[in-house]
Coordinates of C-alpha atoms in Angstrom, one line a residue:
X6 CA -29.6 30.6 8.5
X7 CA -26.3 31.5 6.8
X8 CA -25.2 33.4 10.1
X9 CA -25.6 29.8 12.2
X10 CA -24.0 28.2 9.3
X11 CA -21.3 30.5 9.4
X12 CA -20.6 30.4 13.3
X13 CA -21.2 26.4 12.9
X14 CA -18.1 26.2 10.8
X15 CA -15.8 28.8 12.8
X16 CA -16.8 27.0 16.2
X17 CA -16.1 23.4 14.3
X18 CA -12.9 25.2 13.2
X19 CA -11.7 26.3 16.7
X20 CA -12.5 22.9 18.3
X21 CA -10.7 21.3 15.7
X22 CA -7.0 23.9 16.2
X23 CA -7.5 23.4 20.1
X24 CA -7.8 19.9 20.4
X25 CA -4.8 19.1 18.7
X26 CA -3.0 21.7 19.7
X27 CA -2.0 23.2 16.8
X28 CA -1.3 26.7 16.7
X29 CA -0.7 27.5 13.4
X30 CA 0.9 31.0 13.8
X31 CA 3.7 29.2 15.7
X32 CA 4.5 26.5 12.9
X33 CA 7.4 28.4 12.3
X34 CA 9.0 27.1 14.6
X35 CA 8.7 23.2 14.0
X36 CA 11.6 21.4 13.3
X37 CA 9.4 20.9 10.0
X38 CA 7.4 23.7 8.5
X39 CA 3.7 23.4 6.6
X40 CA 5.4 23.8 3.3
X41 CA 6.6 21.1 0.9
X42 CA 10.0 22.4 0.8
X43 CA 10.3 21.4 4.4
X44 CA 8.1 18.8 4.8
X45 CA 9.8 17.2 1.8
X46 CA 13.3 17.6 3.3
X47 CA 12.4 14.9 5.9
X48 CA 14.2 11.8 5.6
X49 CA 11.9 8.4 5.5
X50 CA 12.5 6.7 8.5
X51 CA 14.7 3.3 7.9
X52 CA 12.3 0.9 8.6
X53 CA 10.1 1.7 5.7
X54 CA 13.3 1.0 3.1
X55 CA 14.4 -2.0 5.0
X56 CA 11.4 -3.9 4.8
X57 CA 10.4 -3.5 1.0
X58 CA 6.8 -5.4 1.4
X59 CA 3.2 -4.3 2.5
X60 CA 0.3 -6.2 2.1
X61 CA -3.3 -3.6 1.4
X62 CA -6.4 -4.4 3.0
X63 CA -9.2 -3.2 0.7
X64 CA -12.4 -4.2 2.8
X65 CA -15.6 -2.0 3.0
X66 CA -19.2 -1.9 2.2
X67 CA -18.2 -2.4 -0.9
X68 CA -17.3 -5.8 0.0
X69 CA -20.8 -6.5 0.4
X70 CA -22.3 -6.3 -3.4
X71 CA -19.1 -7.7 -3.9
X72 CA -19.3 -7.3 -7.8
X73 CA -17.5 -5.2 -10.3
X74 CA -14.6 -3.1 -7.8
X75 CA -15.4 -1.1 -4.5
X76 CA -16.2 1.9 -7.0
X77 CA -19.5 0.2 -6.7
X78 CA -21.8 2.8 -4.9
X79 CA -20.7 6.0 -8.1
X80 CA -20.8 3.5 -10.6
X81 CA -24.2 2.9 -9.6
X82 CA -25.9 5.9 -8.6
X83 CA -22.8 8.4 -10.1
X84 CA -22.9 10.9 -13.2
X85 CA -22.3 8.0 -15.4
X86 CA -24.0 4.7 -14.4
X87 CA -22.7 1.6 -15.5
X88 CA -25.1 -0.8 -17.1
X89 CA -23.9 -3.8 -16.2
X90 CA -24.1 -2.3 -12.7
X91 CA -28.1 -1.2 -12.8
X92 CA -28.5 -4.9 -14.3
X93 CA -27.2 -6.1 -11.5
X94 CA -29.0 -4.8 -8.9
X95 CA -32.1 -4.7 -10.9
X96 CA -31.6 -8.7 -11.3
X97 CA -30.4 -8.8 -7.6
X98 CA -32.2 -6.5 -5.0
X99 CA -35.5 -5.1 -4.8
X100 CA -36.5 -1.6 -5.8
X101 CA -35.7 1.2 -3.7
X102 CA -32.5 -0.9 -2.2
X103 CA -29.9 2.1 -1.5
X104 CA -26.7 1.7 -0.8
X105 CA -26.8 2.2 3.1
X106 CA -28.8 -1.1 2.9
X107 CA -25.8 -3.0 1.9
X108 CA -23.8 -2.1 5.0
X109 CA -26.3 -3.3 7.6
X110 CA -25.4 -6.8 5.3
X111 CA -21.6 -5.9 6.3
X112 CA -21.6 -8.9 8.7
X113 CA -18.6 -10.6 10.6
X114 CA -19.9 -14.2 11.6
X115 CA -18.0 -15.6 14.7
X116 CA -15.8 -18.4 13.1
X117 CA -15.4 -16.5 10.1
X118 CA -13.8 -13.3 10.6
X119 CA -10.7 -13.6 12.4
X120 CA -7.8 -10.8 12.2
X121 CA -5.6 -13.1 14.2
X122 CA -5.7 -15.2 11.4
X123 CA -5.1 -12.3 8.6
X124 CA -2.0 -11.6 10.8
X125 CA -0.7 -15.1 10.3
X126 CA -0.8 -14.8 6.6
X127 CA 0.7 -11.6 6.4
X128 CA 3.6 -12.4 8.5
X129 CA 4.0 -15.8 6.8
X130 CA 3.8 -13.9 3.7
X131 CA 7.1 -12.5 4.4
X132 CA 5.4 -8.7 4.7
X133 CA 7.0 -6.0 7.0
X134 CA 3.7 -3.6 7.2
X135 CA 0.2 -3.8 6.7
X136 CA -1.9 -0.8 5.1
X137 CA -5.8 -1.3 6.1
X138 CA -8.2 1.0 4.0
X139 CA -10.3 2.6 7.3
X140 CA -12.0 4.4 4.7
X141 CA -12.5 4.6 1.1
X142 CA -14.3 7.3 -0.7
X143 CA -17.9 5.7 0.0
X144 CA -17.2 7.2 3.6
X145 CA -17.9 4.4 5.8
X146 CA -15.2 4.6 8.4
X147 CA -13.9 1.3 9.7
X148 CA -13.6 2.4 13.8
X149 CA -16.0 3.9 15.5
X150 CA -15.5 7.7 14.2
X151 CA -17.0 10.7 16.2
X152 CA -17.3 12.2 12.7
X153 CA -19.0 9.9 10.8
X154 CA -22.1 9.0 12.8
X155 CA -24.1 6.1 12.3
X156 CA -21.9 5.6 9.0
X157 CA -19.2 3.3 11.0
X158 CA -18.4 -0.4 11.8
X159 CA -19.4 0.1 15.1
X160 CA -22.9 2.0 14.6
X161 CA -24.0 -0.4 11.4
X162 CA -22.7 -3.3 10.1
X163 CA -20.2 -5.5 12.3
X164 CA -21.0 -3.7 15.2
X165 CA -17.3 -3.4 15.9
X166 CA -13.7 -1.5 15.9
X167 CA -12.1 -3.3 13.0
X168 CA -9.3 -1.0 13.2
X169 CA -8.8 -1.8 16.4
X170 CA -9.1 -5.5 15.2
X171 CA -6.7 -5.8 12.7
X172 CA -4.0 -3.3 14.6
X173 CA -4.1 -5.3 17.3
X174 CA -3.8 -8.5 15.4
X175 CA -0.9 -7.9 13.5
X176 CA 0.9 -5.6 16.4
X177 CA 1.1 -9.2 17.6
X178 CA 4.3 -9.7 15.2
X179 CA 7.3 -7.7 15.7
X180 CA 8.4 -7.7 12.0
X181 CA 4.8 -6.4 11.2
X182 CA 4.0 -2.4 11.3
X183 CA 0.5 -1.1 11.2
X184 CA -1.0 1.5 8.6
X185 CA -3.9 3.3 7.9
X186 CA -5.2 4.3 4.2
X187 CA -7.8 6.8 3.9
X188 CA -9.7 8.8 1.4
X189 CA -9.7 12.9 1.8
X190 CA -13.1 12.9 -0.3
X191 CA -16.5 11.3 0.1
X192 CA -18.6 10.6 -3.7
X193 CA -21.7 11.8 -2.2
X194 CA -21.3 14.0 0.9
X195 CA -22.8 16.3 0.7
X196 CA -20.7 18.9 2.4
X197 CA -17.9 17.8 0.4
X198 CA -20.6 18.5 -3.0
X199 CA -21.0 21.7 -1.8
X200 CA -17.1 22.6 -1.4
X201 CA -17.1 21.1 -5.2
X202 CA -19.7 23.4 -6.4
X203 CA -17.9 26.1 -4.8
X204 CA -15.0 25.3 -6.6
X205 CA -12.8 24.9 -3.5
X206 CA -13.1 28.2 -2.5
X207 CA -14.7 26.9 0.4
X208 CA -13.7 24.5 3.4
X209 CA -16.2 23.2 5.2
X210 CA -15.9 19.5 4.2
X211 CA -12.1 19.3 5.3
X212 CA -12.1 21.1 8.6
X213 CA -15.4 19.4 9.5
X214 CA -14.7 16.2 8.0
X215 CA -11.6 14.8 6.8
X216 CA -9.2 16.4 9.1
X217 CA -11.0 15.8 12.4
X218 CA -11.0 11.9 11.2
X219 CA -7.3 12.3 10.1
X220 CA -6.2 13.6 13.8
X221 CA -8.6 10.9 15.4
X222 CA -7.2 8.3 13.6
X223 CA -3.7 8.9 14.2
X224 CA -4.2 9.9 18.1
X225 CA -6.1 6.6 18.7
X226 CA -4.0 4.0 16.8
X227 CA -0.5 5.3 16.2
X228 CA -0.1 4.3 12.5
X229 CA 3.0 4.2 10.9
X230 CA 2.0 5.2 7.6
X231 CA -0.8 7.1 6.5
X232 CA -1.7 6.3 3.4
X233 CA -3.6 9.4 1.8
X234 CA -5.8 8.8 -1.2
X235 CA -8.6 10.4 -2.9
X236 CA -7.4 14.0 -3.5
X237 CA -9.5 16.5 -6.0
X238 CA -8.1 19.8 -5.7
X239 CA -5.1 21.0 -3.9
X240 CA -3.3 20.6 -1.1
X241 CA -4.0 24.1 0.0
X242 CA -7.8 22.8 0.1
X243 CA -7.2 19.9 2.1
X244 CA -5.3 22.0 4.6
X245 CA -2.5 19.4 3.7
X246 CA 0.4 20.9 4.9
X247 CA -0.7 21.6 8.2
X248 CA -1.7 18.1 9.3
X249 CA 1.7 16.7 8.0
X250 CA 3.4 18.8 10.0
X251 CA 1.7 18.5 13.3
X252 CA 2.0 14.5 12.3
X253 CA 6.0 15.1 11.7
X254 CA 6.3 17.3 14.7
X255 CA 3.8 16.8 17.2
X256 CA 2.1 13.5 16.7
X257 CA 2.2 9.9 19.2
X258 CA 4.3 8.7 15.6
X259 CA 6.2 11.9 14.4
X260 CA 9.6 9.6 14.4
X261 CA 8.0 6.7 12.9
X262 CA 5.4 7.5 10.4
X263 CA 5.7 7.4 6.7
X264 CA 3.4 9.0 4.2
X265 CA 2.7 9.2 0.7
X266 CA 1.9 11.8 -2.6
X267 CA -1.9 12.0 -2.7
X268 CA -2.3 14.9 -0.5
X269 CA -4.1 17.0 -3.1
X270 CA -3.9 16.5 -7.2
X271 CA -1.0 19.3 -7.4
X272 CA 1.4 16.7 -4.9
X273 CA 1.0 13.4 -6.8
X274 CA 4.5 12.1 -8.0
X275 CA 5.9 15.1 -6.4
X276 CA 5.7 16.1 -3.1
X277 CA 5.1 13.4 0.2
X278 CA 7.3 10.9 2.1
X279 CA 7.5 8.0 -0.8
X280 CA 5.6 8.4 -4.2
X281 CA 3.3 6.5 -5.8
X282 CA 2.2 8.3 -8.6
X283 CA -0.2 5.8 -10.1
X284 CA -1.9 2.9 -8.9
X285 CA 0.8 -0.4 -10.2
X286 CA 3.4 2.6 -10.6
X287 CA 6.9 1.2 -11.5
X288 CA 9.2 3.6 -14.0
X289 CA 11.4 0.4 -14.9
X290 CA 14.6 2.0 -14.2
X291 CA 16.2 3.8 -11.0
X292 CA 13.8 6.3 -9.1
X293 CA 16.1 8.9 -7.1
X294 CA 13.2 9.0 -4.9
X295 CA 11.3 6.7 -3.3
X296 CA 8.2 5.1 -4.8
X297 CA 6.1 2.0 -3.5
X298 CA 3.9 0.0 -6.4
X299 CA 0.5 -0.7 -5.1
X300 CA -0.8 -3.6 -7.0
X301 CA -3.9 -6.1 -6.9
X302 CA -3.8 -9.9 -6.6
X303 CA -7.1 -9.7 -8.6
X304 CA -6.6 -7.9 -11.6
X305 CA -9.8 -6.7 -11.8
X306 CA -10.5 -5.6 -8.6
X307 CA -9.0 -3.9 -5.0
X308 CA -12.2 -5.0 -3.1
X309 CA -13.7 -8.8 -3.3
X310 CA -15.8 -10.0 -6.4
X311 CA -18.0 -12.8 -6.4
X312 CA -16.9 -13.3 -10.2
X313 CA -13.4 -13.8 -8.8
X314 CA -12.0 -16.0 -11.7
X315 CA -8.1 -17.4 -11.9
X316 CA -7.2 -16.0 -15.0
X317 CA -8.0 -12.6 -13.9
X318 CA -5.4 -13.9 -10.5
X319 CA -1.7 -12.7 -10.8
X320 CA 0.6 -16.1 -10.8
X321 CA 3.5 -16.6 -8.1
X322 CA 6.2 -16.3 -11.1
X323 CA 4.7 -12.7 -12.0
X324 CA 3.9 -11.5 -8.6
X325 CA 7.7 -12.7 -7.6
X326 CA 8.8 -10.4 -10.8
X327 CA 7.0 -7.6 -10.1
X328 CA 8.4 -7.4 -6.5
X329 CA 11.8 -8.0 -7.8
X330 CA 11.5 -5.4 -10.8
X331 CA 9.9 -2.8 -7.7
X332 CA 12.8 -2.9 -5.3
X333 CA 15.4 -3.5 -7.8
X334 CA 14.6 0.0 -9.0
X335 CA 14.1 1.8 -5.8
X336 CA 10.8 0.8 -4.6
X337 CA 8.4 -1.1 -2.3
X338 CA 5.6 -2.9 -3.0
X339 CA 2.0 -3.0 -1.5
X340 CA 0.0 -6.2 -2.5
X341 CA -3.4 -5.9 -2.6
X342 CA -6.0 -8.2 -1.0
X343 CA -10.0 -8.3 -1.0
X344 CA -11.5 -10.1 2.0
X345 CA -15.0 -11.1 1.8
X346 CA -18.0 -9.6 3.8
X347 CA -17.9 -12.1 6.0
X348 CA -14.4 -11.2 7.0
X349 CA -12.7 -13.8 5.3
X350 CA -9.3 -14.1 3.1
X351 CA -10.1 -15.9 -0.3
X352 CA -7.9 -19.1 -0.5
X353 CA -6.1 -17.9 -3.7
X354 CA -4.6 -14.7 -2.3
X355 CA -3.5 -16.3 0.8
X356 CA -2.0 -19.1 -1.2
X357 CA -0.1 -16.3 -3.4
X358 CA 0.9 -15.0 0.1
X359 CA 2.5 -18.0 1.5
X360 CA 4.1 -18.8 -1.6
X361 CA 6.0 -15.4 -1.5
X362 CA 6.8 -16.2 1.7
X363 CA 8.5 -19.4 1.4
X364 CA 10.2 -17.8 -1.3
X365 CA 11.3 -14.9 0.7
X366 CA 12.6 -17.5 3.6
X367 CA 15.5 -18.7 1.1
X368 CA 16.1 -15.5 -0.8
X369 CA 15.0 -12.8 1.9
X370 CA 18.7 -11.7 1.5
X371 CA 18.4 -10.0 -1.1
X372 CA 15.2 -8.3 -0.9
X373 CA 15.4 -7.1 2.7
X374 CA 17.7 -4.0 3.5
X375 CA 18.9 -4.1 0.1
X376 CA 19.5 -0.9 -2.0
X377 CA 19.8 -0.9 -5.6
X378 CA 22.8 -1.3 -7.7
X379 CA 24.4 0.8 -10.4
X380 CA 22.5 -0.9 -13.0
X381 CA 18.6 -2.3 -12.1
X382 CA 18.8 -5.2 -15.1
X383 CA 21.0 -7.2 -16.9
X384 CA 22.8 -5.5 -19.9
X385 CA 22.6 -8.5 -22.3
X386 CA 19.9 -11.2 -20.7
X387 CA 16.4 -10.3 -20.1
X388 CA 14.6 -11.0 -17.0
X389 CA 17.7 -10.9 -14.6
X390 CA 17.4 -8.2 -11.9
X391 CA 20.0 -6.5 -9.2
X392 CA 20.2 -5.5 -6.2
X393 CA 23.1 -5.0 -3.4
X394 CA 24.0 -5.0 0.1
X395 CA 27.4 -3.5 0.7
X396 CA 27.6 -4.4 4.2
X397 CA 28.1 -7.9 2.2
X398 CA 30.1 -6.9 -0.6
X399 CA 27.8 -8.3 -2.8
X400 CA 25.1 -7.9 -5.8
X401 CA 22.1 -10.1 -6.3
X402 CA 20.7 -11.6 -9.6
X403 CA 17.3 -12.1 -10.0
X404 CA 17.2 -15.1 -12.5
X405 CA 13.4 -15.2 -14.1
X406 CA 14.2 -18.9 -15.4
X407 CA 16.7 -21.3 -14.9
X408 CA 19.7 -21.1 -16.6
X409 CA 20.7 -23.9 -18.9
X410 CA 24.2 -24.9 -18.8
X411 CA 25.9 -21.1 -18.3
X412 CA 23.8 -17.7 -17.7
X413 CA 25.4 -14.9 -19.5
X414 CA 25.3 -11.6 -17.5
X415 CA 26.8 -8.6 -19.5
X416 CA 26.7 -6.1 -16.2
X417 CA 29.0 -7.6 -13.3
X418 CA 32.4 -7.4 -14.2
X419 CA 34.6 -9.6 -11.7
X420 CA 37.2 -9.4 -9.5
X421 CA 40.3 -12.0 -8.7
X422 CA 37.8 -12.1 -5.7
X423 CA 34.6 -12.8 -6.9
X424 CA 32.6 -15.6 -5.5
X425 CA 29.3 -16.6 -7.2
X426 CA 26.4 -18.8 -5.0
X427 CA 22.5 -19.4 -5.0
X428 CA 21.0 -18.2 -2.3
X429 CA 19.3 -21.2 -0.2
X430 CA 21.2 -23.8 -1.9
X431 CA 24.7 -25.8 -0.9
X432 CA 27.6 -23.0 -0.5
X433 CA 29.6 -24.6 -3.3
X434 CA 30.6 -21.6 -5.3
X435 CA 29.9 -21.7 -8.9
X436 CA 32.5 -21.5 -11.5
X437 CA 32.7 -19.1 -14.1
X438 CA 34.8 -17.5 -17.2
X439 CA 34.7 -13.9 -18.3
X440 CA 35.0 -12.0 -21.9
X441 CA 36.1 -9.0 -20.6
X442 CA 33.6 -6.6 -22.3
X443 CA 31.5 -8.9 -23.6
X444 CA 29.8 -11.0 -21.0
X445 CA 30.8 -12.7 -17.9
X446 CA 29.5 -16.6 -17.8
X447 CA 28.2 -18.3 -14.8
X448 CA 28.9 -22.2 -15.4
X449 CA 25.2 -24.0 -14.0
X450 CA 25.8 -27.5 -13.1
X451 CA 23.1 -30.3 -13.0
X452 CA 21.2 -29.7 -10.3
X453 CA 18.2 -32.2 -8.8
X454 CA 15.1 -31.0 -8.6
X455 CA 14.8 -32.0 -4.4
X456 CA 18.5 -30.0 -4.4
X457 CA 16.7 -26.7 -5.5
X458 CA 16.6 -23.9 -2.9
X459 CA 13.0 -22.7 -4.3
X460 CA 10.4 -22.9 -6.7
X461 CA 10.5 -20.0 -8.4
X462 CA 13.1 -17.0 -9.4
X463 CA 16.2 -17.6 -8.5
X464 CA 18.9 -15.8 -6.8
X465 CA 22.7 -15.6 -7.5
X466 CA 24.8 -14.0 -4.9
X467 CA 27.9 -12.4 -6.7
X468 CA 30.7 -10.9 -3.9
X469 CA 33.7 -8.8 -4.2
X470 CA 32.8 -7.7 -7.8
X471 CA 35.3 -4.9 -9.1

């Protein structure tokens, strides 16, 4: 038995080098090398700075139960149960209800689900990329995977490709780029249990498993960004290395694709294309490298709840000041939404969505190939934020609330040049005095309410500063 096991994995092995054509003694001779000093020396590509906003798709089986978070399943049958979690399905579901029961209830209703329609909020929303979880550490794959049988939207469930869905959709819109997030581990396979118990020394769950899925989904849907997650052990375990550099080198998106830090639990906040270090992660002052905040709508949750309640729902005026705090720092930002079972968009986060982007319509400016400036916020008043564009000559402040009568900014020091305008409103330039080293004073005139450029947070445009 352990001889067939054994020649099992070596023959899962050689399929796996051969179909993708990666000979591994040769890596030497990619333009990027299966090392983190190399692979780490790779610039991101443009597009990924310039656009500054993703919106997350977190939709599963998890979606189904729809109640706590999409940790559901090892909350439930894990090494430490939740209570309120066995009250639930003990209130809920008959006994002997498992959790592959819930996905043949992962339904998507004609007249319900429709990606086309996802794709219209996220581009209204002002997004430039989409990140779609295709699987999440329950191990349900969202396409029709040849390595996850009968545990795939097509096989159970919706009975479709919703990768192939929702690429398709938002491919639609040229300012909209398609990702893929998935998890290296599975909770409860039982290959990857094995590996555990092993403590790593062994590999059959990654060569077998993750990988194949990894090269499958990348050679069938030409992400640009694959968004790794779910990383126990190493990157040498994962085999990490290697797959980012046949994606950098050999792959249908090796000039396009972006990546992230979770490539193994030695790599987070350190090694990848951008970092994200923790879920929400924002250091609240300039990041030499690049770092992208991923953050939920629902406080409470990535996937949908049924107990979805407004006060747990981030406001417009926060959600504005966390994107502006991210970029203004040297990130991006990933906003998190929860779709239903039925494949539908709760009408809070799409209202969030539109919001930001009508606000991103009059102040896109100066979120939108900016970079940030020698200081991220304002020396003497809180809640004012930069950012630049030196093809402009000019620095942005992010104003939190309207300024009565004068705002006081203690960074920007002024030239004989300087002009001072809101974004979105009438290009009469603002007055102003300055106290040189003390602050320099923005005059605010009266201005009606049906004059305002926007609703929320508002932008100064300061040129020619010395």
């Amino acid at each position: 038995m352990a001889v067939n096991k054994t020649l099992y994995i070596l023959l899962a092995l050689i399929d796996f080098v051969l179909s993708f054509h990666l000979d591994l003694a040769a890596s030497r001779n990619f333009k990027y090398e299966p090392n983190w000093d190399s692979l780490d020396s790779r610039p991101l590509p443009d597009w990924y700075d310039q656009g500054k906003i993703g919106i997350f798709i977190h939709w599963g089986v998890f979606s189904v139960p729809s109640f706590s978070s999409e940790w559901f399943w090892y909350h439930w049958q894990g090494p430490q149960k939740w209570p309120a979690i066995q009250n639930f399905m003990a209130a809920n579901y008959p006994p002997g209800w498992t959790y592959a029961d819930f996905a043949e209830q992962f339904d998507t209703p004609a007249g319900l689900y429709d990606p086309d329609h996802w794709a219209d909020i996220f581009n209204a929303s002002g997004a430039r990329y989409v990140v779609q979880v295709t699987k999440h550490h329950e191990g349900f794959t969202s396409w029709p995977s040849k390595h996850s049988f009968n545990w795939n939207s097509m096989d159970v469930g919706p009975k479709r490709d919703l990768v192939a869905d929702i690429s398709t959709a938002v491919r639609k819109y040229p300012n909209l780029r398609y990702g893929v997030y998935h998890s290296l581990f599975e909770w409860f396979n039982p290959l990857y249990l094995q590996d555990a118990a092993n403590e790593y020394k062994t590999q059959e769950f990654p060569f077998t498993k993750t990988l194949p899925e990894l090269y499958e989904l990348v050679s069938t849907y030409k992400p640009d960004i694959v968004w790794s997650d779910g990383c126990p052990s190493t990157d040498a375990y994962w085999n990490s290395t290697y797959f980012l550099a046949w994606l950098y080198n050999e792959s249908p998106v090796k000039d396009t694709v972006v990546t992230n830090d979770r490539w193994g639990e030695n790599c987070i906040c350190k090694h990848g294309g951008f970092l994200t270090c923790s879920d929400g992660y924002n250091p609240g002052k300039l990041s030499t490298r690049k770092f992208e905040n991923a953050m939920k709508l629902d406080g409470a949750s990535w996937g949908y709840r049924r107990d979805l309640n407004l006060k747990l729902t981030i406001s417009i005026e926060k959600l504005l000041q966390t994107v502006v705090k991210t970029i203004s720092c040297n990130g991006n930002i990933l906003i998190n939404v929860g779709p239903t079972k039925e494949g539908t968009i709760p009408p809070i986060f799409e209202e969030r969505l539109r919001q930001m982007g009508s606000w991103l319509q009059v102040n896109g400016e100066a979120v939108y190939y900016s970079r940030p400036w020698v200081h991220q916020n304002d020396t003497l008043t809180p809640g004012v934020w930069y950012t630049q564009r030196k093809e402009f000559n000019a620095v942005y402040a992010f104003v939190y609330d309207w300024p009565e009568g004068v705002l006081k900014l203690g960074a920007p020091v002024p030239s004989s040049q300087t002009q001072v305008t809101l974004l979105g409103s009438y290009n009469q330039a603002f007055t102003y005095t300055y106290e040189p080293g003390q602050s320099f004073n923005i005059n605010i005139p009266t201005i009606s309410f049906n004059q305002m450029p926007c609703e929320w947070l508002w932008v100064f445009k300061l040129t020619n500063l010395e």
